[in-house]
Tab-separated table of N, CA and C in Angstrom:
chain	number	residue	atom	x	y	z
U	1	MET	N	120.165	90.294	17.026
U	1	MET	CA	119.482	89.018	16.831
U	1	MET	C	120.425	87.867	17.138
U	2	LYS	N	121.682	87.992	16.675
U	2	LYS	CA	122.640	86.926	16.920
U	2	LYS	C	122.918	86.788	18.420
U	3	LYS	N	122.943	87.911	19.129
U	3	LYS	CA	123.212	87.865	20.563
U	3	LYS	C	122.070	87.163	21.297
U	4	LEU	N	120.848	87.371	20.846
U	4	LEU	CA	119.688	86.727	21.460
U	4	LEU	C	119.736	85.211	21.256
U	5	VAL	N	120.095	84.785	20.042
U	5	VAL	CA	120.190	83.361	19.746
U	5	VAL	C	121.319	82.748	20.568
U	6	LEU	N	122.458	83.441	20.634
U	6	LEU	CA	123.595	82.937	21.397
U	6	LEU	C	123.268	82.839	22.891
U	7	ALA	N	122.575	83.829	23.411
U	7	ALA	CA	122.191	83.813	24.817
U	7	ALA	C	121.197	82.679	25.090
U	8	SER	N	120.279	82.440	24.184
U	8	SER	CA	119.292	81.366	24.348
U	8	SER	C	119.976	79.993	24.337
U	9	LEU	N	120.896	79.809	23.399
U	9	LEU	CA	121.613	78.535	23.331
U	9	LEU	C	122.481	78.333	24.565
U	10	SER	N	123.104	79.392	25.050
U	10	SER	CA	123.930	79.288	26.248
U	10	SER	C	123.075	78.927	27.467
U	11	ALA	N	121.914	79.545	27.592
U	11	ALA	CA	121.021	79.250	28.711
U	11	ALA	C	120.525	77.803	28.634
U	12	LEU	N	120.211	77.355	27.440
U	12	LEU	CA	119.742	75.986	27.252
U	12	LEU	C	120.848	74.988	27.605
U	13	ALA	N	122.071	75.262	27.190
U	13	ALA	CA	123.185	74.384	27.513
U	13	ALA	C	123.442	74.372	29.020
U	14	LEU	N	123.344	75.517	29.656
U	14	LEU	CA	123.558	75.597	31.097
U	14	LEU	C	122.497	74.799	31.853
U	15	LEU	N	121.257	74.879	31.412
U	15	LEU	CA	120.194	74.096	32.049
U	15	LEU	C	120.403	72.596	31.833
U	16	GLY	N	120.882	72.230	30.653
U	16	GLY	CA	121.145	70.822	30.369
U	16	GLY	C	122.237	70.267	31.254
U	17	VAL	N	123.294	71.050	31.455
U	17	VAL	CA	124.385	70.604	32.323
U	17	VAL	C	123.914	70.530	33.766
U	18	ALA	N	123.122	71.489	34.185
U	18	ALA	CA	122.635	71.493	35.565
U	18	ALA	C	121.706	70.304	35.816
U	19	ALA	N	120.929	69.912	34.825
U	19	ALA	CA	120.001	68.795	34.998
U	19	ALA	C	120.745	67.464	35.061
U	20	CYS	N	121.882	67.363	34.387
U	20	CYS	CA	122.627	66.105	34.343
U	20	CYS	C	123.714	66.028	35.399
U	21	SER	N	123.930	67.072	36.152
U	21	SER	CA	125.005	67.043	37.131
U	21	SER	C	124.660	66.076	38.260
U	22	ASP	N	125.686	65.614	38.955
U	22	ASP	CA	125.491	64.640	40.015
U	22	ASP	C	125.712	65.282	41.385
U	23	SER	N	125.408	66.536	41.494
U	23	SER	CA	125.570	67.171	42.793
U	23	SER	C	124.292	66.957	43.597
U	24	GLY	N	124.451	66.713	44.855
U	24	GLY	CA	123.297	66.453	45.709
U	24	GLY	C	123.762	66.299	47.139
U	25	THR	N	123.030	65.510	47.897
U	25	THR	CA	123.365	65.343	49.311
U	25	THR	C	124.553	64.406	49.501
U	26	GLY	N	124.951	63.690	48.474
U	26	GLY	CA	126.093	62.796	48.589
U	26	GLY	C	125.729	61.409	49.047
U	27	THR	N	124.466	61.123	49.278
U	27	THR	CA	124.056	59.788	49.688
U	27	THR	C	123.194	59.173	48.612
U	28	ASP	N	123.274	57.892	48.531
U	28	ASP	CA	122.480	57.147	47.557
U	28	ASP	C	121.315	56.514	48.306
U	29	ASN	N	120.109	56.935	47.995
U	29	ASN	CA	118.936	56.430	48.705
U	29	ASN	C	118.214	55.326	47.941
U	30	THR	N	118.837	54.819	46.894
U	30	THR	CA	118.178	53.769	46.124
U	30	THR	C	118.320	52.443	46.845
U	31	THR	N	117.369	51.563	46.638
U	31	THR	CA	117.411	50.236	47.246
U	31	THR	C	117.497	49.201	46.145
U	32	THR	N	118.125	48.106	46.467
U	32	THR	CA	118.225	47.011	45.508
U	32	THR	C	117.630	45.763	46.131
U	33	GLN	N	117.173	44.888	45.285
U	33	GLN	CA	116.593	43.639	45.744
U	33	GLN	C	117.530	42.518	45.339
U	34	SER	N	117.877	41.676	46.283
U	34	SER	CA	118.782	40.582	45.968
U	34	SER	C	118.028	39.517	45.179
U	35	THR	N	118.777	38.818	44.364
U	35	THR	CA	118.190	37.741	43.575
U	35	THR	C	118.833	36.437	43.989
U	36	ASN	N	118.098	35.372	43.843
U	36	ASN	CA	118.624	34.059	44.182
U	36	ASN	C	119.494	33.573	43.025
U	37	PRO	N	120.642	32.969	43.320
U	37	PRO	CA	121.478	32.433	42.242
U	37	PRO	C	120.771	31.241	41.592
U	38	PRO	N	121.084	30.974	40.347
U	38	PRO	CA	120.447	29.819	39.692
U	38	PRO	C	120.883	28.532	40.368
U	39	PRO	N	120.040	27.511	40.339
U	39	PRO	CA	120.416	26.241	40.979
U	39	PRO	C	121.628	25.644	40.275
U	40	ALA	N	122.363	24.847	41.006
U	40	ALA	CA	123.551	24.215	40.423
U	40	ALA	C	123.126	23.378	39.227
U	41	GLU	N	123.900	23.485	38.196
U	41	GLU	CA	123.540	22.754	36.975
U	41	GLU	C	123.794	21.259	37.153
U	42	GLN	N	122.835	20.489	36.715
U	42	GLN	CA	122.962	19.039	36.773
U	42	GLN	C	123.671	18.587	35.496
U	43	PRO	N	124.555	17.605	35.594
U	43	PRO	CA	125.209	17.112	34.371
U	43	PRO	C	124.170	16.467	33.460
U	44	MET	N	124.380	16.620	32.196
U	44	MET	CA	123.443	16.050	31.226
U	44	MET	C	123.569	14.533	31.208
U	45	LYS	N	122.436	13.867	31.083
U	45	LYS	CA	122.442	12.412	30.996
U	45	LYS	C	122.868	12.028	29.578
U	46	PRO	N	123.613	10.949	29.433
U	46	PRO	CA	124.004	10.532	28.082
U	46	PRO	C	122.776	10.080	27.298
U	47	ALA	N	122.864	10.240	26.015
U	47	ALA	CA	121.756	9.834	25.151
U	47	ALA	C	121.592	8.324	25.203
U	48	ALA	N	120.372	7.873	24.978
U	48	ALA	CA	120.102	6.444	24.973
U	48	ALA	C	120.882	5.804	23.829
U	49	PRO	N	121.355	4.576	24.006
U	49	PRO	CA	122.103	3.924	22.916
U	49	PRO	C	121.216	3.778	21.688
U	50	ALA	N	121.847	3.861	20.559
U	50	ALA	CA	121.110	3.776	19.292
U	50	ALA	C	120.522	2.375	19.120
U	51	ASP	N	119.287	2.334	18.660
U	51	ASP	CA	118.609	1.063	18.400
U	51	ASP	C	118.907	0.692	16.956
U	52	ASN	N	119.687	-0.354	16.761
U	52	ASN	CA	120.105	-0.748	15.411
U	52	ASN	C	119.012	-1.501	14.665
U	53	SER	N	117.905	-1.823	15.319
U	53	SER	CA	116.858	-2.583	14.646
U	53	SER	C	115.984	-1.687	13.766
U	54	THR	N	116.078	-0.395	13.908
U	54	THR	CA	115.260	0.495	13.073
U	54	THR	C	116.069	0.963	11.887
U	55	LYS	N	115.394	1.178	10.786
U	55	LYS	CA	116.048	1.652	9.571
U	55	LYS	C	115.685	3.117	9.374
U	56	PRO	N	116.534	3.865	8.701
U	56	PRO	CA	116.199	5.256	8.414
U	56	PRO	C	115.039	5.323	7.429
U	57	ALA	N	114.353	6.418	7.429
U	57	ALA	CA	113.208	6.595	6.535
U	57	ALA	C	113.676	6.596	5.085
U	58	GLU	N	112.867	5.979	4.248
U	58	GLU	CA	113.180	5.915	2.816
U	58	GLU	C	112.060	6.592	2.046
U	59	PRO	N	112.403	7.232	0.937
U	59	PRO	CA	111.342	7.864	0.134
U	59	PRO	C	110.461	6.806	-0.514
U	60	ALA	N	109.235	7.182	-0.790
U	60	ALA	CA	108.298	6.263	-1.435
U	60	ALA	C	108.791	5.977	-2.851
U	61	PRO	N	108.566	4.767	-3.326
U	61	PRO	CA	109.021	4.442	-4.689
U	61	PRO	C	108.242	5.262	-5.715
U	62	ALA	N	108.966	5.677	-6.726
U	62	ALA	CA	108.331	6.492	-7.774
U	62	ALA	C	107.615	5.555	-8.738
U	63	THR	N	106.299	5.758	-8.867
U	63	THR	CA	105.506	4.943	-9.807
U	63	THR	C	104.939	5.890	-10.850
U	64	PRO	N	104.911	5.446	-12.077
U	64	PRO	CA	104.340	6.320	-13.110
U	64	PRO	C	102.848	6.517	-12.906
U	65	ALA	N	102.356	7.682	-13.281
U	65	ALA	CA	100.935	7.978	-13.152
U	65	ALA	C	100.142	7.095	-14.102
U	66	PRO	N	98.982	6.619	-13.671
U	66	PRO	CA	98.188	5.772	-14.585
U	66	PRO	C	97.705	6.568	-15.791
U	67	ALA	N	97.570	5.849	-16.873
U	67	ALA	CA	97.115	6.493	-18.116
U	67	ALA	C	95.668	6.913	-17.963
U	68	PRO	N	95.298	8.082	-18.477
U	68	PRO	CA	93.894	8.528	-18.357
U	68	PRO	C	92.944	7.607	-19.153
U	69	ALA	N	91.766	7.365	-18.627
U	69	ALA	CA	90.773	6.512	-19.292
U	69	ALA	C	90.153	7.289	-20.450
U	70	GLN	N	89.942	6.524	-21.564
U	70	GLN	CA	89.364	7.195	-22.735
U	70	GLN	C	87.979	6.743	-23.028
């Protein structure tokens, strides 16, 4: 029984090596497609100057809730 298991594993390993081997005609018949290089990068434009006439956002003033009507 052990010999049968060993022979099976050996055959499986041999088939695995044969399937992954790189033996063949020695020529590569694959084709590749060229790609266009990306366009030259344009320098970034500087940000617009800050407008000093605007103020930053402020939170709404906290007002107490009105008393419930009785």
